[in-house]
Amino acid sequence: MSHDTTPSYPTALGASTRDSITLLGQDLAADLMGTVGFGELAFWLVTQRRPTAGEVRVLESVLVALADHGFTPTAIAARMTYLSAPDSLQGALAAGLLGGGSRFLGVTEDCGTFLDGVLAAHLAAGGTLPTDDAGWDALALAAVRDARAAKRFVPGLGHPVHKDGDPRTPRLFEIAREEGLFGPHLSLFEAVGRVHEQVLGRWLPLNGAGVCGAALADLGLPVELLRGFALLARTAGLLGQLAEERRRPVGMDIYLHVEQAATSVPPGP
């Protein structure tokens, strides 16, 4: 008896024939182009379900919030790489994206993962989701205390520039509430903002990257992929940075400023 050994690689994403392209089971040209926005498509690709209008509004608010934040390390890395290799736009974009980590951009995923872990542990221990601010505050206080005892930072707290409050945070809270999508991750994150000073001894703002992670988690997006959405947003910002570098270059000035300010010191630790 013969056995079919032809390999199979199933996918629900894109596929092509000689005269058609399908994506997510839809005809790309006839059903999606000119009809589906890019943010909506990104959500659909990841979750395999078409988002509601409210979910699209929250997601695209997150993408806008994370697209660009000025001369951050990711933007500087992209500009400096473009200075060194203007023939490699992809290299400059990649350089900026590779800098998305635990201090910049990656906080989106770190915060979503932290909140999701607290909620999962609470439910696994037989708890139920709080129904009022007092309940959320108690859960948040325990989470911050546990993080402090373990000598871990609470993701989403603090910002190097917006020390009096990140303007993106209350706005995203507002948008999520307007769309009926203010879920347990945002509720817990908001409570962290109310109670952390009791544990840390000082007040820190809830930053935009953190609130974006909470909002994305409340949309049901996998917390393991949240950094990808931050990078998706920042790609647009980096492209803008590189376009501006072409119009009004500053990369050479940055390089010369650092090179001229460099001082020699004896080797050693």
PDB file of C-alpha atoms in Angstrom:
ATOM      1  CA  MET A   1       0.000   0.000   0.000  1.00  0.00           C
ATOM      2  CA  SER A   2       1.392   3.359  -0.972  1.00  0.00           C
ATOM      3  CA  HIS A   3       1.441   6.346   1.337  1.00  0.00           C
ATOM      4  CA  ASP A   4       1.151   9.924   0.161  1.00  0.00           C
ATOM      5  CA  THR A   5       4.308  11.703   1.251  1.00  0.00           C
ATOM      6  CA  THR A   6       3.477  15.028  -0.364  1.00  0.00           C
ATOM      7  CA  PRO A   7       4.142  17.710   2.271  1.00  0.00           C
ATOM      8  CA  SER A   8       1.329  19.997   3.364  1.00  0.00           C
ATOM      9  CA  TYR A   9       1.768  23.472   4.775  1.00  0.00           C
ATOM     10  CA  PRO A  10      -1.654  24.720   5.885  1.00  0.00           C
ATOM     11  CA  THR A  11      -2.246  28.439   6.273  1.00  0.00           C
ATOM     12  CA  ALA A  12      -5.291  30.617   6.760  1.00  0.00           C
ATOM     13  CA  LEU A  13      -3.361  33.687   5.642  1.00  0.00           C
ATOM     14  CA  GLY A  14      -2.256  34.549   2.114  1.00  0.00           C
ATOM     15  CA  ALA A  15      -2.306  32.238  -0.903  1.00  0.00           C
ATOM     16  CA  SER A  16      -1.980  32.850  -4.622  1.00  0.00           C
ATOM     17  CA  THR A  17      -3.013  31.230  -7.878  1.00  0.00           C
ATOM     18  CA  ARG A  18      -2.217  32.377 -11.376  1.00  0.00           C
ATOM     19  CA  ASP A  19      -5.120  34.835 -11.450  1.00  0.00           C
ATOM     20  CA  SER A  20      -6.109  35.478  -7.814  1.00  0.00           C
ATOM     21  CA  ILE A  21      -4.807  36.243  -4.340  1.00  0.00           C
ATOM     22  CA  THR A  22      -6.682  35.261  -1.215  1.00  0.00           C
ATOM     23  CA  LEU A  23      -6.060  36.513   2.294  1.00  0.00           C
ATOM     24  CA  LEU A  24      -7.938  35.335   5.369  1.00  0.00           C
ATOM     25  CA  GLY A  25     -10.355  33.547   3.075  1.00  0.00           C
ATOM     26  CA  GLN A  26     -11.170  36.779   1.238  1.00  0.00           C
ATOM     27  CA  ASP A  27     -10.365  37.862  -2.278  1.00  0.00           C
ATOM     28  CA  LEU A  28      -7.580  40.371  -1.672  1.00  0.00           C
ATOM     29  CA  ALA A  29      -8.353  42.631  -4.632  1.00  0.00           C
ATOM     30  CA  ALA A  30     -12.142  42.429  -4.625  1.00  0.00           C
ATOM     31  CA  ASP A  31     -12.935  42.163  -0.897  1.00  0.00           C
ATOM     32  CA  LEU A  32     -10.121  43.824   1.026  1.00  0.00           C
ATOM     33  CA  MET A  33      -8.339  46.488  -0.999  1.00  0.00           C
ATOM     34  CA  GLY A  34     -10.049  49.821  -0.570  1.00  0.00           C
ATOM     35  CA  THR A  35     -12.306  48.347   2.104  1.00  0.00           C
ATOM     36  CA  VAL A  36     -10.148  47.240   5.035  1.00  0.00           C
ATOM     37  CA  GLY A  37      -7.789  49.579   6.872  1.00  0.00           C
ATOM     38  CA  PHE A  38      -4.264  48.484   7.705  1.00  0.00           C
ATOM     39  CA  GLY A  39      -4.814  48.447  11.473  1.00  0.00           C
ATOM     40  CA  GLU A  40      -7.958  46.381  11.013  1.00  0.00           C
ATOM     41  CA  LEU A  41      -6.063  43.973   8.781  1.00  0.00           C
ATOM     42  CA  ALA A  42      -3.226  43.611  11.314  1.00  0.00           C
ATOM     43  CA  PHE A  43      -5.747  42.688  14.024  1.00  0.00           C
ATOM     44  CA  TRP A  44      -7.492  40.252  11.690  1.00  0.00           C
ATOM     45  CA  LEU A  45      -4.227  38.590  10.644  1.00  0.00           C
ATOM     46  CA  VAL A  46      -3.206  37.938  14.241  1.00  0.00           C
ATOM     47  CA  THR A  47      -6.540  36.909  15.748  1.00  0.00           C
ATOM     48  CA  GLN A  48      -8.129  35.290  12.671  1.00  0.00           C
ATOM     49  CA  ARG A  49     -11.303  37.266  13.344  1.00  0.00           C
ATOM     50  CA  ARG A  50     -12.438  40.589  11.968  1.00  0.00           C
ATOM     51  CA  PRO A  51     -12.442  43.254  14.681  1.00  0.00           C
ATOM     52  CA  THR A  52     -15.383  45.454  15.561  1.00  0.00           C
ATOM     53  CA  ALA A  53     -15.306  49.156  14.798  1.00  0.00           C
ATOM     54  CA  GLY A  54     -14.597  49.865  18.469  1.00  0.00           C
ATOM     55  CA  GLU A  55     -11.691  47.437  18.553  1.00  0.00           C
ATOM     56  CA  VAL A  56     -10.236  49.057  15.441  1.00  0.00           C
ATOM     57  CA  ARG A  57     -10.492  52.497  17.056  1.00  0.00           C
ATOM     58  CA  VAL A  58      -8.657  51.351  20.193  1.00  0.00           C
ATOM     59  CA  LEU A  59      -5.986  49.501  18.196  1.00  0.00           C
ATOM     60  CA  GLU A  60      -5.334  52.410  15.879  1.00  0.00           C
ATOM     61  CA  SER A  61      -5.197  54.781  18.846  1.00  0.00           C
ATOM     62  CA  VAL A  62      -2.427  52.568  20.222  1.00  0.00           C
ATOM     63  CA  LEU A  63      -0.593  52.558  16.899  1.00  0.00           C
ATOM     64  CA  VAL A  64      -0.768  56.352  16.725  1.00  0.00           C
ATOM     65  CA  ALA A  65       0.396  56.661  20.342  1.00  0.00           C
ATOM     66  CA  LEU A  66       3.496  54.554  19.697  1.00  0.00           C
ATOM     67  CA  ALA A  67       4.455  55.694  16.196  1.00  0.00           C
ATOM     68  CA  ASP A  68       6.953  58.385  17.115  1.00  0.00           C
ATOM     69  CA  HIS A  69       8.263  60.039  20.267  1.00  0.00           C
ATOM     70  CA  GLY A  70      11.009  62.278  18.932  1.00  0.00           C
ATOM     71  CA  PHE A  71      14.740  61.643  19.089  1.00  0.00           C
ATOM     72  CA  THR A  72      14.519  58.405  21.034  1.00  0.00           C
ATOM     73  CA  PRO A  73      17.341  55.835  20.776  1.00  0.00           C
ATOM     74  CA  THR A  74      15.381  53.954  18.109  1.00  0.00           C
ATOM     75  CA  ALA A  75      15.103  57.086  15.950  1.00  0.00           C
ATOM     76  CA  ILE A  76      18.748  58.024  16.457  1.00  0.00           C
ATOM     77  CA  ALA A  77      19.863  54.489  15.595  1.00  0.00           C
ATOM     78  CA  ALA A  78      17.846  54.591  12.380  1.00  0.00           C
ATOM     79  CA  ARG A  79      19.216  58.004  11.393  1.00  0.00           C
ATOM     80  CA  MET A  80      22.813  57.073  12.163  1.00  0.00           C
ATOM     81  CA  THR A  81      22.553  53.847  10.196  1.00  0.00           C
ATOM     82  CA  TYR A  82      21.088  55.766   7.280  1.00  0.00           C
ATOM     83  CA  LEU A  83      24.015  58.202   7.513  1.00  0.00           C
ATOM     84  CA  SER A  84      26.433  55.298   7.290  1.00  0.00           C
ATOM     85  CA  ALA A  85      24.522  53.343   4.641  1.00  0.00           C
ATOM     86  CA  PRO A  86      22.113  55.580   2.696  1.00  0.00           C
ATOM     87  CA  ASP A  87      21.790  52.801   0.142  1.00  0.00           C
ATOM     88  CA  SER A  88      20.144  50.573   2.789  1.00  0.00           C
ATOM     89  CA  LEU A  89      16.781  51.971   3.842  1.00  0.00           C
ATOM     90  CA  GLN A  90      15.839  48.547   5.142  1.00  0.00           C
ATOM     91  CA  GLY A  91      18.979  48.470   7.268  1.00  0.00           C
ATOM     92  CA  ALA A  92      18.157  51.839   8.827  1.00  0.00           C
ATOM     93  CA  LEU A  93      14.597  50.733   9.602  1.00  0.00           C
ATOM     94  CA  ALA A  94      15.852  47.465  11.032  1.00  0.00           C
ATOM     95  CA  ALA A  95      18.410  49.257  13.204  1.00  0.00           C
ATOM     96  CA  GLY A  96      15.669  51.326  14.778  1.00  0.00           C
ATOM     97  CA  LEU A  97      13.368  48.348  15.286  1.00  0.00           C
ATOM     98  CA  LEU A  98      16.119  46.267  16.876  1.00  0.00           C
ATOM     99  CA  GLY A  99      16.306  48.860  19.647  1.00  0.00           C
ATOM    100  CA  GLY A 100      12.749  48.132  20.780  1.00  0.00           C
ATOM    101  CA  GLY A 101      13.436  46.492  24.124  1.00  0.00           C
ATOM    102  CA  SER A 102      12.822  46.624  27.844  1.00  0.00           C
ATOM    103  CA  ARG A 103      13.418  50.384  28.119  1.00  0.00           C
ATOM    104  CA  PHE A 104      11.803  51.633  24.915  1.00  0.00           C
ATOM    105  CA  LEU A 105       8.793  50.121  23.124  1.00  0.00           C
ATOM    106  CA  GLY A 106       9.125  46.693  24.738  1.00  0.00           C
ATOM    107  CA  VAL A 107       7.358  48.061  27.818  1.00  0.00           C
ATOM    108  CA  THR A 108       4.117  47.603  25.873  1.00  0.00           C
ATOM    109  CA  GLU A 109       4.534  43.829  25.937  1.00  0.00           C
ATOM    110  CA  ASP A 110       6.139  43.768  29.384  1.00  0.00           C
ATOM    111  CA  CYS A 111       3.221  45.635  30.928  1.00  0.00           C
ATOM    112  CA  GLY A 112       0.597  43.530  29.180  1.00  0.00           C
ATOM    113  CA  THR A 113       2.382  40.358  30.305  1.00  0.00           C
ATOM    114  CA  PHE A 114       2.687  41.606  33.893  1.00  0.00           C
ATOM    115  CA  LEU A 115      -1.003  42.520  34.130  1.00  0.00           C
ATOM    116  CA  ASP A 116      -2.094  39.307  32.449  1.00  0.00           C
ATOM    117  CA  GLY A 117       0.028  37.263  34.854  1.00  0.00           C
ATOM    118  CA  VAL A 118      -1.466  38.997  37.899  1.00  0.00           C
ATOM    119  CA  LEU A 119      -4.998  38.413  36.638  1.00  0.00           C
ATOM    120  CA  ALA A 120      -4.330  34.775  35.732  1.00  0.00           C
ATOM    121  CA  ALA A 121      -2.773  34.025  39.122  1.00  0.00           C
ATOM    122  CA  HIS A 122      -5.673  35.710  40.920  1.00  0.00           C
ATOM    123  CA  LEU A 123      -8.257  33.676  39.019  1.00  0.00           C
ATOM    124  CA  ALA A 124      -6.258  30.449  39.393  1.00  0.00           C
ATOM    125  CA  ALA A 125      -6.265  30.956  43.161  1.00  0.00           C
ATOM    126  CA  GLY A 126     -10.043  31.019  43.131  1.00  0.00           C
ATOM    127  CA  GLY A 127     -10.486  34.768  43.060  1.00  0.00           C
ATOM    128  CA  THR A 128     -12.973  36.674  40.957  1.00  0.00           C
ATOM    129  CA  LEU A 129     -12.503  39.891  39.048  1.00  0.00           C
ATOM    130  CA  PRO A 130     -13.176  42.950  41.209  1.00  0.00           C
ATOM    131  CA  THR A 131     -16.331  44.923  40.598  1.00  0.00           C
ATOM    132  CA  ASP A 132     -15.297  48.269  42.108  1.00  0.00           C
ATOM    133  CA  ASP A 133     -12.254  50.501  42.549  1.00  0.00           C
ATOM    134  CA  ALA A 134     -11.618  49.215  46.067  1.00  0.00           C
ATOM    135  CA  GLY A 135     -11.329  45.658  44.790  1.00  0.00           C
ATOM    136  CA  TRP A 136      -9.021  46.642  41.941  1.00  0.00           C
ATOM    137  CA  ASP A 137      -6.898  48.700  44.330  1.00  0.00           C
ATOM    138  CA  ALA A 138      -6.467  45.725  46.657  1.00  0.00           C
ATOM    139  CA  LEU A 139      -5.399  43.481  43.775  1.00  0.00           C
ATOM    140  CA  ALA A 140      -3.026  46.126  42.420  1.00  0.00           C
ATOM    141  CA  LEU A 141      -1.519  46.771  45.838  1.00  0.00           C
ATOM    142  CA  ALA A 142      -0.741  43.086  46.298  1.00  0.00           C
ATOM    143  CA  ALA A 143       0.805  42.924  42.821  1.00  0.00           C
ATOM    144  CA  VAL A 144       3.038  45.950  43.417  1.00  0.00           C
ATOM    145  CA  ARG A 145       4.098  44.594  46.808  1.00  0.00           C
ATOM    146  CA  ASP A 146       4.976  41.229  45.260  1.00  0.00           C
ATOM    147  CA  ALA A 147       7.020  42.919  42.543  1.00  0.00           C
ATOM    148  CA  ARG A 148       8.833  45.052  45.113  1.00  0.00           C
ATOM    149  CA  ALA A 149       9.580  42.002  47.281  1.00  0.00           C
ATOM    150  CA  ALA A 150      11.008  40.215  44.241  1.00  0.00           C
ATOM    151  CA  LYS A 151      13.066  43.335  43.378  1.00  0.00           C
ATOM    152  CA  ARG A 152      11.344  43.670  40.016  1.00  0.00           C
ATOM    153  CA  PHE A 153      10.171  46.830  38.339  1.00  0.00           C
ATOM    154  CA  VAL A 154       6.470  47.275  37.684  1.00  0.00           C
ATOM    155  CA  PRO A 155       6.267  47.759  33.893  1.00  0.00           C
ATOM    156  CA  GLY A 156       4.462  50.870  32.774  1.00  0.00           C
ATOM    157  CA  LEU A 157       5.446  53.058  35.721  1.00  0.00           C
ATOM    158  CA  GLY A 158       7.579  56.143  35.120  1.00  0.00           C
ATOM    159  CA  HIS A 159       8.749  58.122  32.110  1.00  0.00           C
ATOM    160  CA  PRO A 160      12.037  59.966  31.468  1.00  0.00           C
ATOM    161  CA  VAL A 161      10.261  63.025  30.010  1.00  0.00           C
ATOM    162  CA  HIS A 162       6.622  63.014  31.138  1.00  0.00           C
ATOM    163  CA  LYS A 163       7.354  63.083  34.853  1.00  0.00           C
ATOM    164  CA  ASP A 164       4.087  64.836  35.701  1.00  0.00           C
ATOM    165  CA  GLY A 165       1.914  62.514  33.644  1.00  0.00           C
ATOM    166  CA  ASP A 166       1.973  60.988  30.175  1.00  0.00           C
ATOM    167  CA  PRO A 167      -0.761  62.671  28.093  1.00  0.00           C
ATOM    168  CA  ARG A 168      -1.400  59.473  26.139  1.00  0.00           C
ATOM    169  CA  THR A 169      -2.547  57.547  29.199  1.00  0.00           C
ATOM    170  CA  PRO A 170      -5.760  59.367  30.152  1.00  0.00           C
ATOM    171  CA  ARG A 171      -6.703  59.694  26.491  1.00  0.00           C
ATOM    172  CA  LEU A 172      -6.437  55.969  25.861  1.00  0.00           C
ATOM    173  CA  PHE A 173      -8.402  55.277  29.046  1.00  0.00           C
ATOM    174  CA  GLU A 174     -11.079  57.596  27.670  1.00  0.00           C
ATOM    175  CA  ILE A 175     -11.189  55.996  24.228  1.00  0.00           C
ATOM    176  CA  ALA A 176     -11.407  52.462  25.656  1.00  0.00           C
ATOM    177  CA  ARG A 177     -14.267  53.519  27.931  1.00  0.00           C
ATOM    178  CA  GLU A 178     -16.100  55.188  25.056  1.00  0.00           C
ATOM    179  CA  GLU A 179     -15.915  51.930  23.080  1.00  0.00           C
ATOM    180  CA  GLY A 180     -16.911  49.684  25.987  1.00  0.00           C
ATOM    181  CA  LEU A 181     -13.476  48.057  25.893  1.00  0.00           C
ATOM    182  CA  PHE A 182     -12.111  49.111  29.278  1.00  0.00           C
ATOM    183  CA  GLY A 183     -11.438  45.589  30.508  1.00  0.00           C
ATOM    184  CA  PRO A 184      -9.596  43.942  33.389  1.00  0.00           C
ATOM    185  CA  HIS A 185      -6.071  44.782  32.185  1.00  0.00           C
ATOM    186  CA  LEU A 186      -6.836  48.500  31.945  1.00  0.00           C
ATOM    187  CA  SER A 187      -8.719  48.387  35.244  1.00  0.00           C
ATOM    188  CA  LEU A 188      -5.748  46.800  36.984  1.00  0.00           C
ATOM    189  CA  PHE A 189      -3.293  49.181  35.349  1.00  0.00           C
ATOM    190  CA  GLU A 190      -5.364  52.188  36.392  1.00  0.00           C
ATOM    191  CA  ALA A 191      -5.427  50.828  39.952  1.00  0.00           C
ATOM    192  CA  VAL A 192      -1.638  50.408  39.923  1.00  0.00           C
ATOM    193  CA  GLY A 193      -1.484  54.116  39.210  1.00  0.00           C
ATOM    194  CA  ARG A 194      -3.582  54.836  42.294  1.00  0.00           C
ATOM    195  CA  VAL A 195      -1.804  52.608  44.819  1.00  0.00           C
ATOM    196  CA  HIS A 196       1.861  52.192  43.867  1.00  0.00           C
ATOM    197  CA  GLU A 197       2.991  55.209  45.879  1.00  0.00           C
ATOM    198  CA  GLN A 198       1.996  53.366  49.079  1.00  0.00           C
ATOM    199  CA  VAL A 199       4.631  50.737  48.298  1.00  0.00           C
ATOM    200  CA  LEU A 200       7.300  52.624  46.383  1.00  0.00           C
ATOM    201  CA  GLY A 201       7.212  55.750  48.510  1.00  0.00           C
ATOM    202  CA  ARG A 202       6.968  58.051  45.508  1.00  0.00           C
ATOM    203  CA  TRP A 203       4.512  58.754  42.735  1.00  0.00           C
ATOM    204  CA  LEU A 204       5.321  57.759  39.159  1.00  0.00           C
ATOM    205  CA  PRO A 205       3.207  58.388  36.059  1.00  0.00           C
ATOM    206  CA  LEU A 206       1.537  55.574  34.159  1.00  0.00           C
ATOM    207  CA  ASN A 207       3.352  55.756  30.846  1.00  0.00           C
ATOM    208  CA  GLY A 208       1.954  55.513  27.345  1.00  0.00           C
ATOM    209  CA  ALA A 209       3.742  52.307  26.423  1.00  0.00           C
ATOM    210  CA  GLY A 210       2.259  50.598  29.467  1.00  0.00           C
ATOM    211  CA  VAL A 211      -1.303  51.749  28.878  1.00  0.00           C
ATOM    212  CA  CYS A 212      -0.981  50.613  25.265  1.00  0.00           C
ATOM    213  CA  GLY A 213      -0.041  47.135  26.468  1.00  0.00           C
ATOM    214  CA  ALA A 214      -3.030  47.036  28.807  1.00  0.00           C
ATOM    215  CA  ALA A 215      -5.380  48.196  26.053  1.00  0.00           C
ATOM    216  CA  LEU A 216      -4.064  45.650  23.546  1.00  0.00           C
ATOM    217  CA  ALA A 217      -4.408  42.850  26.111  1.00  0.00           C
ATOM    218  CA  ASP A 218      -8.019  43.884  26.719  1.00  0.00           C
ATOM    219  CA  LEU A 219      -8.628  43.490  22.985  1.00  0.00           C
ATOM    220  CA  GLY A 220      -7.734  39.822  23.402  1.00  0.00           C
ATOM    221  CA  LEU A 221      -4.476  40.055  21.493  1.00  0.00           C
ATOM    222  CA  PRO A 222      -1.846  37.507  22.603  1.00  0.00           C
ATOM    223  CA  VAL A 223       0.423  39.142  25.167  1.00  0.00           C
ATOM    224  CA  GLU A 224       3.384  37.310  23.616  1.00  0.00           C
ATOM    225  CA  LEU A 225       2.887  39.365  20.431  1.00  0.00           C
ATOM    226  CA  LEU A 226       2.273  42.813  21.896  1.00  0.00           C
ATOM    227  CA  ARG A 227       5.807  43.996  21.179  1.00  0.00           C
ATOM    228  CA  GLY A 228       5.091  43.267  17.538  1.00  0.00           C
ATOM    229  CA  PHE A 229       2.301  45.838  17.534  1.00  0.00           C
ATOM    230  CA  ALA A 230       4.614  48.395  19.134  1.00  0.00           C
ATOM    231  CA  LEU A 231       7.175  47.699  16.399  1.00  0.00           C
ATOM    232  CA  LEU A 232       4.474  47.905  13.741  1.00  0.00           C
ATOM    233  CA  ALA A 233       3.613  51.391  15.008  1.00  0.00           C
ATOM    234  CA  ARG A 234       7.230  52.494  15.305  1.00  0.00           C
ATOM    235  CA  THR A 235       7.986  51.375  11.737  1.00  0.00           C
ATOM    236  CA  ALA A 236       5.806  54.223  10.490  1.00  0.00           C
ATOM    237  CA  GLY A 237       7.557  56.633  12.840  1.00  0.00           C
ATOM    238  CA  LEU A 238      10.998  55.506  11.744  1.00  0.00           C
ATOM    239  CA  LEU A 239      10.056  55.888   8.111  1.00  0.00           C
ATOM    240  CA  GLY A 240       9.057  59.442   8.951  1.00  0.00           C
ATOM    241  CA  GLN A 241      12.368  59.984  10.751  1.00  0.00           C
ATOM    242  CA  LEU A 242      14.282  58.806   7.711  1.00  0.00           C
ATOM    243  CA  ALA A 243      12.202  60.954   5.374  1.00  0.00           C
ATOM    244  CA  GLU A 244      13.022  63.948   7.571  1.00  0.00           C
ATOM    245  CA  GLU A 245      16.694  62.938   7.645  1.00  0.00           C
ATOM    246  CA  ARG A 246      16.670  63.207   3.865  1.00  0.00           C
ATOM    247  CA  ARG A 247      15.032  66.658   3.984  1.00  0.00           C
ATOM    248  CA  ARG A 248      16.879  68.105   6.996  1.00  0.00           C
ATOM    249  CA  PRO A 249      19.820  65.839   7.858  1.00  0.00           C
ATOM    250  CA  VAL A 250      21.126  65.874  11.419  1.00  0.00           C
ATOM    251  CA  GLY A 251      22.924  62.533  11.439  1.00  0.00           C
ATOM    252  CA  MET A 252      26.305  64.012  10.553  1.00  0.00           C
ATOM    253  CA  ASP A 253      25.926  66.660  13.276  1.00  0.00           C
ATOM    254  CA  ILE A 254      25.126  63.971  15.852  1.00  0.00           C
ATOM    255  CA  TYR A 255      28.139  61.941  14.765  1.00  0.00           C
ATOM    256  CA  LEU A 256      30.530  64.914  14.820  1.00  0.00           C
ATOM    257  CA  HIS A 257      29.197  66.114  18.170  1.00  0.00           C
ATOM    258  CA  VAL A 258      29.913  62.747  19.778  1.00  0.00           C
ATOM    259  CA  GLU A 259      33.237  62.287  17.976  1.00  0.00           C
ATOM    260  CA  GLN A 260      34.494  65.725  18.943  1.00  0.00           C
ATOM    261  CA  ALA A 261      33.381  65.296  22.550  1.00  0.00           C
ATOM    262  CA  ALA A 262      35.052  61.909  22.897  1.00  0.00           C
ATOM    263  CA  THR A 263      37.882  61.815  25.453  1.00  0.00           C
ATOM    264  CA  SER A 264      40.559  59.206  25.964  1.00  0.00           C
ATOM    265  CA  VAL A 265      40.722  57.506  29.331  1.00  0.00           C
ATOM    266  CA  PRO A 266      43.060  54.785  30.631  1.00  0.00           C
ATOM    267  CA  PRO A 267      41.864  51.247  29.891  1.00  0.00           C
ATOM    268  CA  GLY A 268      40.287  49.277  32.675  1.00  0.00           C
ATOM    269  CA  PRO A 269      36.947  48.839  34.457  1.00  0.00           C
TER     270      PRO A 269
END
